Amino acid sequence: QSALTQPPSASGSPGQSATISCTGTSSDVGGYSYVSWYQQHPGKAPKLMIYEVSKRPSGVPDRFSGSKSGNTASLTVSGLQTEDEADYYCTSYAGSNNPVVFGGGTKLTVL
Amino acid sequence: QVQLQESGPGLVKPSQTLSLTCSVSGGSISSGSDYWSWIRQPAGKGLEWIGRIYTSESTNYNPSLKSRVTISVDTSKNQFSLKLSSVTAADTAVYYCAREVGLALAFDIWGRGTKVTVSS
């Protein structure tokens, strides 16, 4: 059982938007601004898409955005493209005793 | 451009110790305020953080694995390593090494991963 809860699946049509949630507690997501999101295509290593809740690394399209409200963080992918179809994982800092917690992952399907 | 590469046996017998090394190229493992982490992923399942080491050789481990995990660093070889003892079939997974940017606490660079199977 993962520390952070993500929906197993999400979907959207090309050009539309899709949002993936990541729910934790006040000890992780709600307590810190260190939520990050990763995209993983089959057989590949994960790729950082969002860090510190809403910041995008260089090279990540601005179609990807992140936000947080209370104990829930969200990743929104706008203008969906077929190459966005992948698994997405959230992580959060959770304090010095267990610094990194992952979500269980969400499979995003672009219909 | 920093790159990471995992290496080690692809097959480990039950009850033995899994040992992997991550070689860092394109930058020094001793520079900056970054953490060097191990993360694994069983087939068809999600990512699990195993632990990390800081250049001062300070470590943090996943509480669920802490009793079996040791992460160490060899700055002379620009490498860090993972040892996981008393392995079982449940430890079969793809093992990734990754750099965690200290100021952002995000994994910005990942190795390609190495598959480790625990079987007799």
PDB file of C-alpha atoms in Angstrom:
ATOM      1  CA  GLN A   1       0.000   0.000   0.000  1.00  0.00           C
ATOM      2  CA  SER A   2       1.485   3.303  -1.139  1.00  0.00           C
ATOM      3  CA  ALA A   3       1.786   6.238   1.206  1.00  0.00           C
ATOM      4  CA  LEU A   4       0.191   8.603  -1.314  1.00  0.00           C
ATOM      5  CA  THR A   5      -3.076   7.772  -3.056  1.00  0.00           C
ATOM      6  CA  GLN A   6      -3.477   8.170  -6.795  1.00  0.00           C
ATOM      7  CA  PRO A   7      -6.315   6.973  -9.011  1.00  0.00           C
ATOM      8  CA  PRO A   8      -5.260   3.878 -10.976  1.00  0.00           C
ATOM      9  CA  SER A   9      -6.298   5.418 -14.265  1.00  0.00           C
ATOM     10  CA  ALA A  10      -7.169   8.660 -16.008  1.00  0.00           C
ATOM     11  CA  SER A  11      -8.003   9.481 -19.576  1.00  0.00           C
ATOM     12  CA  GLY A  12      -8.727  12.216 -22.072  1.00  0.00           C
ATOM     13  CA  SER A  13      -9.038  12.815 -25.766  1.00  0.00           C
ATOM     14  CA  PRO A  14      -6.324  14.501 -27.826  1.00  0.00           C
ATOM     15  CA  GLY A  15      -6.438  18.232 -27.286  1.00  0.00           C
ATOM     16  CA  GLN A  16      -8.404  17.968 -24.050  1.00  0.00           C
ATOM     17  CA  SER A  17      -7.117  18.112 -20.484  1.00  0.00           C
ATOM     18  CA  ALA A  18      -6.634  15.459 -17.846  1.00  0.00           C
ATOM     19  CA  THR A  19      -5.977  15.888 -14.141  1.00  0.00           C
ATOM     20  CA  ILE A  20      -4.383  13.347 -11.816  1.00  0.00           C
ATOM     21  CA  SER A  21      -4.714  13.684  -8.060  1.00  0.00           C
ATOM     22  CA  CYS A  22      -2.280  12.663  -5.334  1.00  0.00           C
ATOM     23  CA  THR A  23      -3.684  12.545  -1.821  1.00  0.00           C
ATOM     24  CA  GLY A  24      -1.573  12.344   1.287  1.00  0.00           C
ATOM     25  CA  THR A  25      -1.713  13.742   4.791  1.00  0.00           C
ATOM     26  CA  SER A  26      -0.579  16.794   6.708  1.00  0.00           C
ATOM     27  CA  SER A  27       2.668  14.906   7.379  1.00  0.00           C
ATOM     28  CA  ASP A  28       3.628  14.805   3.737  1.00  0.00           C
ATOM     29  CA  VAL A  29       1.756  16.531   0.892  1.00  0.00           C
ATOM     30  CA  GLY A  30      -0.048  18.958   3.156  1.00  0.00           C
ATOM     31  CA  GLY A  31       2.948  19.812   5.275  1.00  0.00           C
ATOM     32  CA  TYR A  32       5.581  20.654   2.675  1.00  0.00           C
ATOM     33  CA  SER A  33       5.952  22.222  -0.755  1.00  0.00           C
ATOM     34  CA  TYR A  34       8.072  19.337  -2.008  1.00  0.00           C
ATOM     35  CA  VAL A  35       5.689  17.458  -4.269  1.00  0.00           C
ATOM     36  CA  SER A  36       7.078  16.210  -7.562  1.00  0.00           C
ATOM     37  CA  TRP A  37       5.619  14.332 -10.520  1.00  0.00           C
ATOM     38  CA  TYR A  38       7.219  11.769 -12.828  1.00  0.00           C
ATOM     39  CA  GLN A  39       6.242  10.403 -16.228  1.00  0.00           C
ATOM     40  CA  GLN A  40       7.185   6.839 -17.102  1.00  0.00           C
ATOM     41  CA  HIS A  41       6.772   5.220 -20.480  1.00  0.00           C
ATOM     42  CA  PRO A  42       6.869   1.409 -20.680  1.00  0.00           C
ATOM     43  CA  GLY A  43      10.360   0.012 -20.250  1.00  0.00           C
ATOM     44  CA  LYS A  44      11.843   3.430 -19.549  1.00  0.00           C
ATOM     45  CA  ALA A  45      13.130   5.223 -16.484  1.00  0.00           C
ATOM     46  CA  PRO A  46      10.863   7.838 -14.918  1.00  0.00           C
ATOM     47  CA  LYS A  47      11.270  11.465 -16.017  1.00  0.00           C
ATOM     48  CA  LEU A  48      10.821  14.474 -13.754  1.00  0.00           C
ATOM     49  CA  MET A  49       7.920  16.622 -14.957  1.00  0.00           C
ATOM     50  CA  ILE A  50       7.077  18.866 -11.978  1.00  0.00           C
ATOM     51  CA  TYR A  51       8.950  19.691  -8.780  1.00  0.00           C
ATOM     52  CA  GLU A  52       8.182  21.830  -5.737  1.00  0.00           C
ATOM     53  CA  VAL A  53       4.447  21.451  -6.469  1.00  0.00           C
ATOM     54  CA  SER A  54       4.307  23.576  -9.606  1.00  0.00           C
ATOM     55  CA  LYS A  55       7.756  24.167 -11.102  1.00  0.00           C
ATOM     56  CA  ARG A  56       8.709  22.715 -14.475  1.00  0.00           C
ATOM     57  CA  PRO A  57      12.246  21.572 -15.297  1.00  0.00           C
ATOM     58  CA  SER A  58      13.770  22.943 -18.451  1.00  0.00           C
ATOM     59  CA  GLY A  59      12.444  21.120 -21.499  1.00  0.00           C
ATOM     60  CA  VAL A  60       9.117  20.042 -20.016  1.00  0.00           C
ATOM     61  CA  PRO A  61       6.229  21.487 -22.055  1.00  0.00           C
ATOM     62  CA  ASP A  62       4.085  24.100 -20.350  1.00  0.00           C
ATOM     63  CA  ARG A  63       1.112  21.839 -21.036  1.00  0.00           C
ATOM     64  CA  PHE A  64       2.114  20.166 -17.784  1.00  0.00           C
ATOM     65  CA  SER A  65       1.181  22.017 -14.611  1.00  0.00           C
ATOM     66  CA  GLY A  66       1.014  21.201 -10.921  1.00  0.00           C
ATOM     67  CA  SER A  67      -0.896  22.528  -7.952  1.00  0.00           C
ATOM     68  CA  LYS A  68      -1.750  21.689  -4.368  1.00  0.00           C
ATOM     69  CA  SER A  69      -4.684  22.242  -2.061  1.00  0.00           C
ATOM     70  CA  GLY A  70      -4.480  20.968   1.483  1.00  0.00           C
ATOM     71  CA  ASN A  71      -3.354  17.352   1.482  1.00  0.00           C
ATOM     72  CA  THR A  72      -3.994  16.810  -2.235  1.00  0.00           C
ATOM     73  CA  ALA A  73      -1.665  17.647  -5.096  1.00  0.00           C
ATOM     74  CA  SER A  74      -2.694  17.578  -8.729  1.00  0.00           C
ATOM     75  CA  LEU A  75      -1.014  17.232 -12.096  1.00  0.00           C
ATOM     76  CA  THR A  76      -2.872  18.670 -15.076  1.00  0.00           C
ATOM     77  CA  VAL A  77      -1.942  17.876 -18.643  1.00  0.00           C
ATOM     78  CA  SER A  78      -3.530  20.299 -21.107  1.00  0.00           C
ATOM     79  CA  GLY A  79      -3.764  19.861 -24.862  1.00  0.00           C
ATOM     80  CA  LEU A  80      -3.295  16.112 -24.539  1.00  0.00           C
ATOM     81  CA  GLN A  81      -1.050  14.470 -27.094  1.00  0.00           C
ATOM     82  CA  THR A  82      -0.641  10.788 -27.821  1.00  0.00           C
ATOM     83  CA  GLU A  83       2.901  10.837 -26.426  1.00  0.00           C
ATOM     84  CA  ASP A  84       1.491  11.893 -23.045  1.00  0.00           C
ATOM     85  CA  GLU A  85       0.097   8.387 -22.619  1.00  0.00           C
ATOM     86  CA  ALA A  86       2.199   6.962 -19.799  1.00  0.00           C
ATOM     87  CA  ASP A  87       2.237   6.171 -16.097  1.00  0.00           C
ATOM     88  CA  TYR A  88       2.513   9.130 -13.743  1.00  0.00           C
ATOM     89  CA  TYR A  89       3.806   9.023 -10.169  1.00  0.00           C
ATOM     90  CA  CYS A  90       3.759  11.653  -7.462  1.00  0.00           C
ATOM     91  CA  THR A  91       6.194  11.893  -4.576  1.00  0.00           C
ATOM     92  CA  SER A  92       6.379  14.048  -1.500  1.00  0.00           C
ATOM     93  CA  TYR A  93       8.836  14.822   1.239  1.00  0.00           C
ATOM     94  CA  ALA A  94       7.506  13.278   4.427  1.00  0.00           C
ATOM     95  CA  GLY A  95       9.903  14.349   7.135  1.00  0.00           C
ATOM     96  CA  SER A  96      13.344  13.294   8.248  1.00  0.00           C
ATOM     97  CA  ASN A  97      12.400   9.756   9.332  1.00  0.00           C
ATOM     98  CA  ASN A  98      10.945   8.748   5.956  1.00  0.00           C
ATOM     99  CA  PRO A  99      11.938  11.489   3.545  1.00  0.00           C
ATOM    100  CA  VAL A 100      10.467  10.150   0.327  1.00  0.00           C
ATOM    101  CA  VAL A 101       7.016   8.666  -0.246  1.00  0.00           C
ATOM    102  CA  PHE A 102       5.597   7.681  -3.605  1.00  0.00           C
ATOM    103  CA  GLY A 103       2.088   7.444  -4.937  1.00  0.00           C
ATOM    104  CA  GLY A 104       0.924   4.183  -6.439  1.00  0.00           C
ATOM    105  CA  GLY A 105       0.902   5.591  -9.964  1.00  0.00           C
ATOM    106  CA  THR A 106      -1.771   6.535 -12.496  1.00  0.00           C
ATOM    107  CA  LYS A 107      -1.998   5.222 -16.023  1.00  0.00           C
ATOM    108  CA  LEU A 108      -2.980   8.082 -18.327  1.00  0.00           C
ATOM    109  CA  THR A 109      -4.676   7.003 -21.523  1.00  0.00           C
ATOM    110  CA  VAL A 110      -5.096   9.371 -24.437  1.00  0.00           C
ATOM    111  CA  LEU A 111      -8.165   8.081 -26.191  1.00  0.00           C
TER     112      LEU A 111
ATOM    113  CA  GLN B   1      25.566  16.386 -18.339  1.00  0.00           C
ATOM    114  CA  VAL B   2      25.481  14.030 -15.364  1.00  0.00           C
ATOM    115  CA  GLN B   3      24.634  10.427 -16.217  1.00  0.00           C
ATOM    116  CA  LEU B   4      24.028   7.426 -13.978  1.00  0.00           C
ATOM    117  CA  GLN B   5      24.591   3.751 -14.761  1.00  0.00           C
ATOM    118  CA  GLU B   6      23.613   0.813 -12.582  1.00  0.00           C
ATOM    119  CA  SER B   7      25.609  -2.408 -12.573  1.00  0.00           C
ATOM    120  CA  GLY B   8      25.525  -5.691 -10.721  1.00  0.00           C
ATOM    121  CA  PRO B   9      24.316  -9.297 -10.866  1.00  0.00           C
ATOM    122  CA  GLY B  10      20.991  -9.883 -12.549  1.00  0.00           C
ATOM    123  CA  LEU B  11      20.304 -13.016 -10.528  1.00  0.00           C
ATOM    124  CA  VAL B  12      20.576 -13.432  -6.761  1.00  0.00           C
ATOM    125  CA  LYS B  13      19.715 -16.485  -4.706  1.00  0.00           C
ATOM    126  CA  PRO B  14      17.167 -16.266  -1.883  1.00  0.00           C
ATOM    127  CA  SER B  15      18.642 -15.358   1.520  1.00  0.00           C
ATOM    128  CA  GLN B  16      21.738 -13.870  -0.114  1.00  0.00           C
ATOM    129  CA  THR B  17      22.726 -10.214  -0.417  1.00  0.00           C
ATOM    130  CA  LEU B  18      21.876  -8.141  -3.464  1.00  0.00           C
ATOM    131  CA  SER B  19      24.697  -5.753  -4.386  1.00  0.00           C
ATOM    132  CA  LEU B  20      24.436  -2.987  -6.984  1.00  0.00           C
ATOM    133  CA  THR B  21      26.654  -0.078  -7.942  1.00  0.00           C
ATOM    134  CA  CYS B  22      25.729   3.223  -9.569  1.00  0.00           C
ATOM    135  CA  SER B  23      28.481   4.945 -11.530  1.00  0.00           C
ATOM    136  CA  VAL B  24      28.215   8.707 -11.905  1.00  0.00           C
ATOM    137  CA  SER B  25      29.703  10.354 -14.994  1.00  0.00           C
ATOM    138  CA  GLY B  26      29.749  13.931 -16.199  1.00  0.00           C
ATOM    139  CA  GLY B  27      29.965  15.365 -12.713  1.00  0.00           C
ATOM    140  CA  SER B  28      31.310  14.750  -9.237  1.00  0.00           C
ATOM    141  CA  ILE B  29      29.333  12.798  -6.689  1.00  0.00           C
ATOM    142  CA  SER B  30      30.959  15.003  -4.047  1.00  0.00           C
ATOM    143  CA  SER B  31      29.762  18.320  -5.380  1.00  0.00           C
ATOM    144  CA  GLY B  32      26.767  20.298  -4.294  1.00  0.00           C
ATOM    145  CA  SER B  33      23.996  19.436  -1.897  1.00  0.00           C
ATOM    146  CA  ASP B  34      22.500  16.523  -3.779  1.00  0.00           C
ATOM    147  CA  TYR B  35      21.333  13.152  -2.510  1.00  0.00           C
ATOM    148  CA  TRP B  36      22.042   9.872  -4.288  1.00  0.00           C
ATOM    149  CA  SER B  37      19.156   7.431  -4.119  1.00  0.00           C
ATOM    150  CA  TRP B  38      18.043   3.921  -4.944  1.00  0.00           C
ATOM    151  CA  ILE B  39      14.498   3.237  -6.112  1.00  0.00           C
ATOM    152  CA  ARG B  40      12.977  -0.045  -7.257  1.00  0.00           C
ATOM    153  CA  GLN B  41       9.993  -1.180  -9.263  1.00  0.00           C
ATOM    154  CA  PRO B  42       8.620  -4.729  -9.310  1.00  0.00           C
ATOM    155  CA  ALA B  43       7.237  -5.792 -12.659  1.00  0.00           C
ATOM    156  CA  GLY B  44       3.877  -4.185 -13.319  1.00  0.00           C
ATOM    157  CA  LYS B  45       3.938  -2.283 -10.039  1.00  0.00           C
ATOM    158  CA  GLY B  46       4.773   1.162  -8.749  1.00  0.00           C
ATOM    159  CA  LEU B  47       7.969   2.822  -7.622  1.00  0.00           C
ATOM    160  CA  GLU B  48       9.376   2.253  -4.150  1.00  0.00           C
ATOM    161  CA  TRP B  49      12.049   4.455  -2.604  1.00  0.00           C
ATOM    162  CA  ILE B  50      14.764   2.363  -0.947  1.00  0.00           C
ATOM    163  CA  GLY B  51      17.088   4.976   0.510  1.00  0.00           C
ATOM    164  CA  ARG B  52      19.653   7.669  -0.158  1.00  0.00           C
ATOM    165  CA  ILE B  53      23.094   8.886   0.796  1.00  0.00           C
ATOM    166  CA  TYR B  54      24.435  12.380   1.114  1.00  0.00           C
ATOM    167  CA  THR B  55      28.022  13.181   0.310  1.00  0.00           C
ATOM    168  CA  SER B  56      28.822  13.383   3.998  1.00  0.00           C
ATOM    169  CA  GLU B  57      27.860   9.712   4.115  1.00  0.00           C
ATOM    170  CA  SER B  58      24.701  10.501   5.968  1.00  0.00           C
ATOM    171  CA  THR B  59      21.968   8.058   4.996  1.00  0.00           C
ATOM    172  CA  ASN B  60      18.194   7.754   5.082  1.00  0.00           C
ATOM    173  CA  TYR B  61      16.324   4.510   4.481  1.00  0.00           C
ATOM    174  CA  ASN B  62      12.758   3.443   3.840  1.00  0.00           C
ATOM    175  CA  PRO B  63      11.573   2.254   7.272  1.00  0.00           C
ATOM    176  CA  SER B  64      10.116  -0.903   5.711  1.00  0.00           C
ATOM    177  CA  LEU B  65      13.552  -1.924   4.371  1.00  0.00           C
ATOM    178  CA  LYS B  66      15.855  -0.273   6.879  1.00  0.00           C
ATOM    179  CA  SER B  67      16.922  -3.455   8.659  1.00  0.00           C
ATOM    180  CA  ARG B  68      18.216  -4.977   5.406  1.00  0.00           C
ATOM    181  CA  VAL B  69      19.612  -1.977   3.495  1.00  0.00           C
ATOM    182  CA  THR B  70      23.031  -0.372   3.375  1.00  0.00           C
ATOM    183  CA  ILE B  71      23.915   2.450   0.987  1.00  0.00           C
ATOM    184  CA  SER B  72      27.508   3.598   0.750  1.00  0.00           C
ATOM    185  CA  VAL B  73      29.558   5.960  -1.381  1.00  0.00           C
ATOM    186  CA  ASP B  74      33.019   5.715  -2.904  1.00  0.00           C
ATOM    187  CA  THR B  75      34.013   9.248  -3.861  1.00  0.00           C
ATOM    188  CA  SER B  76      37.338   8.094  -5.340  1.00  0.00           C
ATOM    189  CA  LYS B  77      35.441   6.030  -7.911  1.00  0.00           C
ATOM    190  CA  ASN B  78      32.515   8.465  -8.205  1.00  0.00           C
ATOM    191  CA  GLN B  79      30.127   5.631  -7.330  1.00  0.00           C
ATOM    192  CA  PHE B  80      27.543   4.752  -4.741  1.00  0.00           C
ATOM    193  CA  SER B  81      26.289   1.305  -3.880  1.00  0.00           C
ATOM    194  CA  LEU B  82      23.318  -0.611  -2.544  1.00  0.00           C
ATOM    195  CA  LYS B  83      23.373  -3.759  -0.459  1.00  0.00           C
ATOM    196  CA  LEU B  84      20.103  -5.505   0.387  1.00  0.00           C
ATOM    197  CA  SER B  85      20.444  -8.528   2.607  1.00  0.00           C
ATOM    198  CA  SER B  86      18.310 -11.640   3.125  1.00  0.00           C
ATOM    199  CA  VAL B  87      16.542 -11.233  -0.197  1.00  0.00           C
ATOM    200  CA  THR B  88      13.374 -13.067  -1.179  1.00  0.00           C
ATOM    201  CA  ALA B  89      11.351 -13.279  -4.362  1.00  0.00           C
ATOM    202  CA  ALA B  90       9.576 -10.096  -3.257  1.00  0.00           C
ATOM    203  CA  ASP B  91      12.802  -8.200  -3.878  1.00  0.00           C
ATOM    204  CA  THR B  92      12.709  -9.050  -7.585  1.00  0.00           C
ATOM    205  CA  ALA B  93      12.465  -5.726  -9.382  1.00  0.00           C
ATOM    206  CA  VAL B  94      14.089  -3.201 -11.666  1.00  0.00           C
ATOM    207  CA  TYR B  95      16.451  -1.171  -9.521  1.00  0.00           C
ATOM    208  CA  TYR B  96      17.122   2.461 -10.416  1.00  0.00           C
ATOM    209  CA  CYS B  97      19.701   4.843  -9.077  1.00  0.00           C
ATOM    210  CA  ALA B  98      18.800   8.515  -9.169  1.00  0.00           C
ATOM    211  CA  ARG B  99      20.080  11.939  -8.193  1.00  0.00           C
ATOM    212  CA  GLU B 100      17.817  13.887  -5.882  1.00  0.00           C
ATOM    213  CA  VAL B 101      18.404  17.612  -6.138  1.00  0.00           C
ATOM    214  CA  GLY B 102      18.921  18.684  -2.554  1.00  0.00           C
ATOM    215  CA  LEU B 103      17.248  22.058  -2.754  1.00  0.00           C
ATOM    216  CA  ALA B 104      14.171  20.762  -4.596  1.00  0.00           C
ATOM    217  CA  LEU B 105      13.974  17.217  -3.206  1.00  0.00           C
ATOM    218  CA  ALA B 106      13.177  15.902  -6.674  1.00  0.00           C
ATOM    219  CA  PHE B 107      14.801  13.129  -8.711  1.00  0.00           C
ATOM    220  CA  ASP B 108      16.072  14.933 -11.786  1.00  0.00           C
ATOM    221  CA  ILE B 109      18.471  12.323 -13.180  1.00  0.00           C
ATOM    222  CA  TRP B 110      17.855   8.580 -13.345  1.00  0.00           C
ATOM    223  CA  GLY B 111      19.835   5.588 -14.481  1.00  0.00           C
ATOM    224  CA  ARG B 112      18.304   3.256 -17.044  1.00  0.00           C
ATOM    225  CA  GLY B 113      17.618   0.663 -14.371  1.00  0.00           C
ATOM    226  CA  THR B 114      18.849  -2.875 -13.903  1.00  0.00           C
ATOM    227  CA  LYS B 115      16.638  -5.915 -13.482  1.00  0.00           C
ATOM    228  CA  VAL B 116      17.395  -8.135 -10.524  1.00  0.00           C
ATOM    229  CA  THR B 117      15.701 -11.497 -10.128  1.00  0.00           C
ATOM    230  CA  VAL B 118      15.766 -13.399  -6.850  1.00  0.00           C
ATOM    231  CA  SER B 119      15.568 -17.093  -7.593  1.00  0.00           C
ATOM    232  CA  SER B 120      17.357 -20.309  -6.769  1.00  0.00           C
TER     233      SER B 120
END
